[in-house]
mmCIF file with all atom_site columns, C-alpha atoms and ligand atoms in Angstrom:
data_model
loop_
_atom_site.group_PDB
_atom_site.id
_atom_site.type_symbol
_atom_site.label_atom_id
_atom_site.label_alt_id
_atom_site.label_comp_id
_atom_site.label_asym_id
_atom_site.label_entity_id
_atom_site.label_seq_id
_atom_site.pdbx_PDB_ins_code
_atom_site.Cartn_x
_atom_site.Cartn_y
_atom_site.Cartn_z
_atom_site.occupancy
_atom_site.B_iso_or_equiv
_atom_site.pdbx_formal_charge
_atom_site.auth_seq_id
_atom_site.auth_comp_id
_atom_site.auth_asym_id
_atom_site.auth_atom_id
_atom_site.pdbx_PDB_model_num
ATOM   1   C  CA  . MET A 1 1   ? 30.923 84.966  53.967 1.00 83.00 ? 440 MET A CA  1
ATOM   2   C  CA  . ALA A 1 2   ? 29.022 82.275  55.848 1.00 88.00 ? 441 ALA A CA  1
ATOM   3   C  CA  . GLU A 1 3   ? 29.141 78.588  54.685 1.00 87.00 ? 442 GLU A CA  1
ATOM   4   C  CA  . ASP A 1 4   ? 26.010 77.627  52.941 1.00 95.00 ? 443 ASP A CA  1
ATOM   5   C  CA  . CYS A 1 5   ? 23.964 80.699  53.185 1.00 98.00 ? 444 CYS A CA  1
ATOM   6   C  CA  . LEU A 1 6   ? 22.020 81.501  50.379 1.00 98.00 ? 445 LEU A CA  1
ATOM   7   C  CA  . PHE A 1 7   ? 22.081 85.262  50.553 1.00 98.00 ? 446 PHE A CA  1
ATOM   8   C  CA  . CYS A 1 8   ? 25.946 85.162  50.987 1.00 98.00 ? 447 CYS A CA  1
ATOM   9   C  CA  . LYS A 1 9   ? 25.902 83.275  47.717 1.00 98.00 ? 448 LYS A CA  1
ATOM   10  C  CA  . ILE A 1 10  ? 23.784 85.890  45.954 1.00 98.00 ? 449 ILE A CA  1
ATOM   11  C  CA  . PHE A 1 11  ? 25.966 88.419  47.058 1.00 98.00 ? 450 PHE A CA  1
ATOM   12  C  CA  . ALA A 1 12  ? 28.887 86.660  45.612 1.00 98.00 ? 451 ALA A CA  1
ATOM   13  C  CA  . ARG A 1 13  ? 27.291 86.154  42.572 1.00 98.00 ? 452 ARG A CA  1
ATOM   14  C  CA  . GLU A 1 14  ? 27.605 82.252  43.151 1.00 97.00 ? 453 GLU A CA  1
ATOM   15  C  CA  . ILE A 1 15  ? 23.729 81.926  42.925 1.00 97.00 ? 454 ILE A CA  1
ATOM   16  C  CA  . PRO A 1 16  ? 22.065 83.994  40.288 1.00 98.00 ? 455 PRO A CA  1
ATOM   17  C  CA  . ALA A 1 17  ? 19.274 86.700  41.242 1.00 98.00 ? 456 ALA A CA  1
ATOM   18  C  CA  . LYS A 1 18  ? 17.434 89.376  39.329 1.00 98.00 ? 457 LYS A CA  1
ATOM   19  C  CA  . GLU A 1 19  ? 19.619 92.364  40.602 1.00 98.00 ? 458 GLU A CA  1
ATOM   20  C  CA  . VAL A 1 20  ? 18.055 95.700  40.781 1.00 98.00 ? 459 VAL A CA  1
ATOM   21  C  CA  . PHE A 1 21  ? 20.925 97.476  42.977 1.00 98.00 ? 460 PHE A CA  1
ATOM   22  C  CA  . ARG A 1 22  ? 24.476 96.671  43.896 1.00 98.00 ? 461 ARG A CA  1
ATOM   23  C  CA  . ASP A 1 23  ? 27.451 98.384  45.581 1.00 97.00 ? 462 ASP A CA  1
ATOM   24  C  CA  . GLU A 1 24  ? 30.362 97.323  47.518 1.00 98.00 ? 463 GLU A CA  1
ATOM   25  C  CA  . GLU A 1 25  ? 28.058 97.022  50.510 1.00 97.00 ? 464 GLU A CA  1
ATOM   26  C  CA  . ILE A 1 26  ? 24.489 96.195  49.467 1.00 98.00 ? 465 ILE A CA  1
ATOM   27  C  CA  . VAL A 1 27  ? 22.526 94.278  47.049 1.00 98.00 ? 466 VAL A CA  1
ATOM   28  C  CA  . ALA A 1 28  ? 18.855 94.376  45.887 1.00 98.00 ? 467 ALA A CA  1
ATOM   29  C  CA  . PHE A 1 29  ? 16.978 91.863  44.102 1.00 99.00 ? 468 PHE A CA  1
ATOM   30  C  CA  . GLU A 1 30  ? 13.739 90.579  43.206 1.00 98.00 ? 469 GLU A CA  1
ATOM   31  C  CA  . ASP A 1 31  ? 12.087 88.182  45.557 1.00 98.00 ? 470 ASP A CA  1
ATOM   32  C  CA  . ILE A 1 32  ? 11.858 84.673  43.823 1.00 98.00 ? 471 ILE A CA  1
ATOM   33  C  CA  . ARG A 1 33  ? 8.327  84.235  45.165 1.00 98.00 ? 472 ARG A CA  1
ATOM   34  C  CA  . PRO A 1 34  ? 6.879  87.735  45.263 1.00 98.00 ? 473 PRO A CA  1
ATOM   35  C  CA  . VAL A 1 35  ? 4.018  88.523  47.242 1.00 98.00 ? 474 VAL A CA  1
ATOM   36  C  CA  . ALA A 1 36  ? 3.174  92.073  45.987 1.00 98.00 ? 475 ALA A CA  1
ATOM   37  C  CA  . PRO A 1 37  ? 3.745  93.504  42.255 1.00 98.00 ? 476 PRO A CA  1
ATOM   38  C  CA  . THR A 1 38  ? 6.930  95.009  43.881 1.00 98.00 ? 477 THR A CA  1
ATOM   39  C  CA  . HIS A 1 39  ? 8.853  92.613  46.287 1.00 98.00 ? 478 HIS A CA  1
ATOM   40  C  CA  . VAL A 1 40  ? 12.658 93.330  46.415 1.00 99.00 ? 479 VAL A CA  1
ATOM   41  C  CA  . LEU A 1 41  ? 15.019 92.092  48.997 1.00 99.00 ? 480 LEU A CA  1
ATOM   42  C  CA  . VAL A 1 42  ? 17.750 94.408  50.330 1.00 99.00 ? 481 VAL A CA  1
ATOM   43  C  CA  . ILE A 1 43  ? 20.595 92.666  51.833 1.00 98.00 ? 482 ILE A CA  1
ATOM   44  C  CA  . PRO A 1 44  ? 24.135 93.723  53.108 1.00 98.00 ? 483 PRO A CA  1
ATOM   45  C  CA  . LYS A 1 45  ? 27.444 92.066  52.324 1.00 98.00 ? 484 LYS A CA  1
ATOM   46  C  CA  . GLU A 1 46  ? 27.877 91.162  55.759 1.00 98.00 ? 485 GLU A CA  1
ATOM   47  C  CA  . HIS A 1 47  ? 26.546 87.898  57.186 1.00 98.00 ? 486 HIS A CA  1
ATOM   48  C  CA  . ILE A 1 48  ? 24.274 89.235  60.074 1.00 98.00 ? 487 ILE A CA  1
ATOM   49  C  CA  . PRO A 1 49  ? 21.613 86.261  60.865 1.00 98.00 ? 488 PRO A CA  1
ATOM   50  C  CA  . THR A 1 50  ? 18.969 88.521  62.083 1.00 98.00 ? 489 THR A CA  1
ATOM   51  C  CA  . VAL A 1 51  ? 17.812 91.769  62.965 1.00 98.00 ? 490 VAL A CA  1
ATOM   52  C  CA  . HIS A 1 52  ? 18.177 90.699  66.665 1.00 98.00 ? 491 HIS A CA  1
ATOM   53  C  CA  . ASP A 1 53  ? 21.994 90.659  65.919 1.00 98.00 ? 492 ASP A CA  1
ATOM   54  C  CA  . LEU A 1 54  ? 22.574 94.153  64.918 1.00 98.00 ? 493 LEU A CA  1
ATOM   55  C  CA  . LEU A 1 55  ? 25.139 96.364  66.550 1.00 98.00 ? 494 LEU A CA  1
ATOM   56  C  CA  . PRO A 1 56  ? 25.913 99.978  66.911 1.00 98.00 ? 495 PRO A CA  1
ATOM   57  C  CA  . ALA A 1 57  ? 28.495 99.443  64.341 1.00 98.00 ? 496 ALA A CA  1
ATOM   58  C  CA  . HIS A 1 58  ? 25.669 98.334  61.883 1.00 98.00 ? 497 HIS A CA  1
ATOM   59  C  CA  . ALA A 1 59  ? 24.218 101.846 62.006 1.00 98.00 ? 498 ALA A CA  1
ATOM   60  C  CA  . PRO A 1 60  ? 25.732 103.412 58.750 1.00 98.00 ? 499 PRO A CA  1
ATOM   61  C  CA  . MET A 1 61  ? 25.053 100.057 56.793 1.00 98.00 ? 500 MET A CA  1
ATOM   62  C  CA  . LEU A 1 62  ? 21.548 99.940  58.227 1.00 98.00 ? 501 LEU A CA  1
ATOM   63  C  CA  . LEU A 1 63  ? 20.607 103.444 57.002 1.00 98.00 ? 502 LEU A CA  1
ATOM   64  C  CA  . ARG A 1 64  ? 22.064 102.690 53.639 1.00 98.00 ? 503 ARG A CA  1
ATOM   65  C  CA  . MET A 1 65  ? 19.846 99.657  53.243 1.00 98.00 ? 504 MET A CA  1
ATOM   66  C  CA  . PHE A 1 66  ? 17.048 101.632 53.887 1.00 98.00 ? 505 PHE A CA  1
ATOM   67  C  CA  . GLN A 1 67  ? 18.037 104.356 51.700 1.00 98.00 ? 506 GLN A CA  1
ATOM   68  C  CA  . VAL A 1 68  ? 18.380 101.891 48.777 1.00 98.00 ? 507 VAL A CA  1
ATOM   69  C  CA  . ALA A 1 69  ? 14.860 100.706 49.276 1.00 98.00 ? 508 ALA A CA  1
ATOM   70  C  CA  . ASN A 1 70  ? 13.697 103.828 49.145 1.00 98.00 ? 509 ASN A CA  1
ATOM   71  C  CA  . GLN A 1 71  ? 15.204 104.698 46.210 1.00 98.00 ? 510 GLN A CA  1
ATOM   72  C  CA  . ILE A 1 72  ? 13.569 101.630 44.440 1.00 98.00 ? 511 ILE A CA  1
ATOM   73  C  CA  . ALA A 1 73  ? 10.420 102.738 45.517 1.00 98.00 ? 512 ALA A CA  1
ATOM   74  C  CA  . ASP A 1 74  ? 11.076 106.111 43.986 1.00 98.00 ? 513 ASP A CA  1
ATOM   75  C  CA  . GLU A 1 75  ? 12.259 104.142 40.952 1.00 98.00 ? 514 GLU A CA  1
ATOM   76  C  CA  . ARG A 1 76  ? 8.908  102.159 40.835 1.00 97.00 ? 515 ARG A CA  1
ATOM   77  C  CA  . LYS A 1 77  ? 6.935  105.291 41.711 1.00 97.00 ? 516 LYS A CA  1
ATOM   78  C  CA  . ILE A 1 78  ? 5.137  103.384 44.335 1.00 98.00 ? 517 ILE A CA  1
ATOM   79  C  CA  . ASP A 1 79  ? 6.403  106.161 46.849 1.00 96.00 ? 518 ASP A CA  1
ATOM   80  C  CA  . ARG A 1 80  ? 3.188  108.120 46.956 1.00 96.00 ? 519 ARG A CA  1
ATOM   81  C  CA  . ASP A 1 81  ? 0.862  105.257 47.394 1.00 97.00 ? 520 ASP A CA  1
ATOM   82  C  CA  . GLY A 1 82  ? 2.902  103.772 49.961 1.00 98.00 ? 521 GLY A CA  1
ATOM   83  C  CA  . TYR A 1 83  ? 5.051  100.552 50.604 1.00 98.00 ? 522 TYR A CA  1
ATOM   84  C  CA  . ARG A 1 84  ? 5.949  98.431  53.167 1.00 98.00 ? 523 ARG A CA  1
ATOM   85  C  CA  . LEU A 1 85  ? 9.406  97.605  54.728 1.00 98.00 ? 524 LEU A CA  1
ATOM   86  C  CA  . VAL A 1 86  ? 9.743  94.478  56.706 1.00 98.00 ? 525 VAL A CA  1
ATOM   87  C  CA  . MET A 1 87  ? 12.269 92.165  58.523 1.00 98.00 ? 526 MET A CA  1
ATOM   88  C  CA  . ASN A 1 88  ? 11.182 89.103  59.641 1.00 98.00 ? 527 ASN A CA  1
ATOM   89  C  CA  . LYS A 1 89  ? 12.845 87.784  62.882 1.00 98.00 ? 528 LYS A CA  1
ATOM   90  C  CA  . GLY A 1 90  ? 12.526 84.123  63.896 1.00 98.00 ? 529 GLY A CA  1
ATOM   91  C  CA  . PRO A 1 91  ? 9.934  81.098  63.081 1.00 98.00 ? 530 PRO A CA  1
ATOM   92  C  CA  . GLN A 1 92  ? 6.751  82.846  64.132 1.00 97.00 ? 531 GLN A CA  1
ATOM   93  C  CA  . ALA A 1 93  ? 7.467  85.755  62.048 1.00 98.00 ? 532 ALA A CA  1
ATOM   94  C  CA  . GLY A 1 94  ? 8.104  83.559  58.966 1.00 96.00 ? 533 GLY A CA  1
ATOM   95  C  CA  . GLN A 1 95  ? 11.921 84.243  58.749 1.00 98.00 ? 534 GLN A CA  1
ATOM   96  C  CA  . THR A 1 96  ? 13.314 81.518  56.356 1.00 98.00 ? 535 THR A CA  1
ATOM   97  C  CA  . VAL A 1 97  ? 16.845 82.850  55.390 1.00 98.00 ? 536 VAL A CA  1
ATOM   98  C  CA  . TYR A 1 98  ? 19.052 83.636  58.184 1.00 98.00 ? 537 TYR A CA  1
ATOM   99  C  CA  . HIS A 1 99  ? 21.033 86.356  56.542 1.00 98.00 ? 538 HIS A CA  1
ATOM   100 C  CA  . LEU A 1 100 ? 19.476 89.945  57.270 1.00 98.00 ? 539 LEU A CA  1
ATOM   101 C  CA  . HIS A 1 101 ? 17.188 91.385  54.742 1.00 98.00 ? 540 HIS A CA  1
ATOM   102 C  CA  . LEU A 1 102 ? 14.516 93.934  54.118 1.00 98.00 ? 541 LEU A CA  1
ATOM   103 C  CA  . HIS A 1 103 ? 11.551 93.206  52.305 1.00 98.00 ? 542 HIS A CA  1
ATOM   104 C  CA  . LEU A 1 104 ? 10.192 96.077  50.028 1.00 98.00 ? 543 LEU A CA  1
ATOM   105 C  CA  . LEU A 1 105 ? 6.555  95.418  49.282 1.00 98.00 ? 544 LEU A CA  1
ATOM   106 C  CA  . GLY A 1 106 ? 4.285  97.847  47.128 1.00 98.00 ? 545 GLY A CA  1
ATOM   107 C  CA  . GLY A 1 107 ? 2.164  98.242  44.333 1.00 98.00 ? 546 GLY A CA  1
ATOM   108 C  CA  . ARG A 1 108 ? -0.997 96.879  46.266 1.00 98.00 ? 547 ARG A CA  1
ATOM   109 C  CA  . ALA A 1 109 ? -3.108 97.684  49.249 1.00 97.00 ? 548 ALA A CA  1
ATOM   110 C  CA  . MET A 1 110 ? -1.939 95.674  52.615 1.00 96.00 ? 549 MET A CA  1
ATOM   111 C  CA  . ALA A 1 111 ? -3.704 94.652  55.381 1.00 96.00 ? 550 ALA A CA  1
ATOM   112 C  CA  . TRP A 1 112 ? -3.024 95.497  58.933 1.00 97.00 ? 551 TRP A CA  1
ATOM   113 C  CA  . PRO A 1 113 ? -2.386 93.715  61.208 1.00 96.00 ? 552 PRO A CA  1
ATOM   114 C  CA  . PRO A 1 114 ? -0.587 91.324  59.050 1.00 93.00 ? 553 PRO A CA  1
ATOM   115 C  CA  . GLY A 1 115 ? -1.373 87.510  59.044 1.00 86.00 ? 554 GLY A CA  1
HETATM 116 P  P1  . AMP B 2 .   ? 11.967 85.442  54.963 1.00 77.20 ? 187 AMP B P1  1
HETATM 117 O  O1  . AMP B 2 .   ? 11.017 84.705  55.061 1.00 77.20 ? 187 AMP B O1  1
HETATM 118 O  O2  . AMP B 2 .   ? 11.660 86.782  55.592 1.00 77.20 ? 187 AMP B O2  1
HETATM 119 O  O3  . AMP B 2 .   ? 13.131 84.913  55.613 1.00 77.20 ? 187 AMP B O3  1
HETATM 120 O  O4  . AMP B 2 .   ? 12.405 86.093  53.514 1.00 77.20 ? 187 AMP B O4  1
HETATM 121 C  C1  . AMP B 2 .   ? 13.221 85.055  52.729 1.00 77.20 ? 187 AMP B C1  1
HETATM 122 C  C2  . AMP B 2 .   ? 12.728 85.481  51.307 1.00 77.20 ? 187 AMP B C2  1
HETATM 123 O  O5  . AMP B 2 .   ? 13.609 85.077  50.352 1.00 77.20 ? 187 AMP B O5  1
HETATM 124 C  C3  . AMP B 2 .   ? 11.208 84.784  50.784 1.00 77.20 ? 187 AMP B C3  1
HETATM 125 O  O6  . AMP B 2 .   ? 10.653 85.916  50.366 1.00 77.20 ? 187 AMP B O6  1
HETATM 126 C  C4  . AMP B 2 .   ? 11.662 84.102  49.653 1.00 77.20 ? 187 AMP B C4  1
HETATM 127 O  O7  . AMP B 2 .   ? 10.860 83.947  48.802 1.00 77.20 ? 187 AMP B O7  1
HETATM 128 C  C5  . AMP B 2 .   ? 13.156 84.646  49.148 1.00 77.20 ? 187 AMP B C5  1
HETATM 129 N  N1  . AMP B 2 .   ? 13.818 83.707  48.468 1.00 77.20 ? 187 AMP B N1  1
HETATM 130 C  C6  . AMP B 2 .   ? 14.357 82.472  48.833 1.00 77.20 ? 187 AMP B C6  1
HETATM 131 N  N2  . AMP B 2 .   ? 15.262 82.194  47.981 1.00 77.20 ? 187 AMP B N2  1
HETATM 132 C  C7  . AMP B 2 .   ? 15.511 83.200  47.113 1.00 77.20 ? 187 AMP B C7  1
HETATM 133 C  C8  . AMP B 2 .   ? 16.058 83.289  45.924 1.00 77.20 ? 187 AMP B C8  1
HETATM 134 N  N3  . AMP B 2 .   ? 16.949 82.330  45.326 1.00 77.20 ? 187 AMP B N3  1
HETATM 135 N  N4  . AMP B 2 .   ? 16.333 84.330  45.278 1.00 77.20 ? 187 AMP B N4  1
HETATM 136 C  C9  . AMP B 2 .   ? 15.354 85.285  45.519 1.00 77.20 ? 187 AMP B C9  1
HETATM 137 N  N5  . AMP B 2 .   ? 14.894 85.265  46.655 1.00 77.20 ? 187 AMP B N5  1
HETATM 138 C  C10 . AMP B 2 .   ? 14.557 84.153  47.324 1.00 77.20 ? 187 AMP B C10 1
HETATM 139 ZN ZN1 . ZN  B 3 .   ? 24.971 85.013  54.748 1.00 77.20 ? 188 ZN  B ZN1 1
#
């Protein structure tokens, strides 16, 4: 657990979140400032600052993150219309929390290219 990391604290339940999934390795919760009808963040327990810090050993955990996101998409019945999975890396991409997280966005049409 990293000091002063918001998402490490959410994983440790030191800061409350509207959780939608939890196991030993992964937590998913509602984004506090949703930008779509479904906006869920999927995070690992391990403090990994950005997607650029991933190592080969993280592969099973990364797959689990995507499986959890897909499962939530199924539960919310947004799989048919489609949804977007996003990881922002660094300031130009708009990353604000430096603990790996996967955005699950759905429930509305989305523009491409993103802004
Ligand atoms: P990013 O900009 O990709 O780093 O995404 C960080 C996301 O975390 C943003 O969409 C924020 O709205 C969200 N966020 C920040 N603080 C909280 C919190 N306490 N609970 C839930 N989501 C949060
Ligand atoms: Zn962290």
